[in-house]
Phi, psi and omega in degrees: 000143180243116177263141176224166168243138187214163175228134175306135189296339182270010181242155182285133179301323186286344185244350183249132179285129178300147179247155175265148179207169174256125186268120171256188185300316186229013181207164175240125177262111184294143176238155174262126183098168179274152183300332183269001178242191174290127181220161177217155180281130178270185181276353184282124174232122187242130169302139184302326181291346184259007179235160172246117178282135178246182179307131189287352178219159174233079193283160171284334179200156176240108181264124185245147178245123181263152173055045182266003171236127186301321182293325178290318176302318182293322184292338177260008177076027182248154174277159174292129183292147181282344170212164185306135177268109190250139172211171183241146166248143180286148176302335179293349179276353186285136165227162182259187180299139179070359173277147187283143161278118183259117180295157181251142178290351183272357181230143175256001184211089176259132186234156175271151172214094180283139186212156163279134179240140177265136173250119183287140182251341177209153183303133176218141182208136175053051178293144177270164179300331181277349180286145177278092187297325184290345177288347177270003184264133170281313182180200188223154179211179178264148180213143175243107180277072182300135190224129169278095192295321181295322178290318178304316182290322183284330184275338188071302171295147186269350194302310185290315183294337182255350196255003181299150174306136178079006182270016177219070172297137181221139176143198004279346180202180177254123178260121183272340185253083183209137170266111188281000188278347186205068178231150181279133176241122182227147173236131176241142173237119184054037176087352181263130181291124176255321182232141175206114181207164181246141181296345175295344180269001177299140175288315178243119185282169186301312182299317179298316183298318180298313179300314185295314180294322183297342180276348175258323185210146177288133176261133183248158177307132182094346176295153183243138168243117174270122196269003179110161186242143174290175177294159175110013179300149182198176190284153170242140177229160180304136182098347177289159166237122184248135181233130173248120180243135175236123182302134181089350178246295183150203185233131175258117182244137177218133170285158179247126182248156175294161179305143178289149177293134181269000000 
């Protein structure tokens, strides 16, 4: 099943509350309630061409895992971490499909990082090794962990380099029927493949990450875990179109815009 959040295309994004729906090939069937709670199908059925899909979740937090592919760690001159390298992106960094990544004047090197993202479906805290961590998952989506690489390197801490507004594209929807252990993750810029890797190459797998993170912080429905990026990260410039595709989910596309006038 594919869950999405949408706004009727003839309404202003700023004034209309996004609705949840089930995405079929050419239509969206509106639902009452959130996908991770009790929900029911309403009478609303919308042609896909008449809606604007937005980020499929509005999380309390975005938990990211760095250097979770050995080849990516190596390309940046880093060692493989002895335990998951965790950092946060603020929810204010989220944009949805087709919304622009807006470059910042404070960085001279902004890069893409395409990833598989986990969407939590129920509250979890202090999971044990024997717990079925994937049972706490609603589904999976695509995510681009856009990074101001020069700032990340100069700050040591990742918060500023990862946290600018629009630096976390998410979408286009949530896929509930996916085995996350062996799927292809690719990033294209202007149609050219920049990144191509398989989740089977992750150092720390999805189930492990959920258990491990839950021992530091409670995960709530709608929270996102970004599972790390394969090798091949590279620069984005104004005028680019960046696409993150995950097999079995779809493609998240975003244009790249020049910094906004201050």
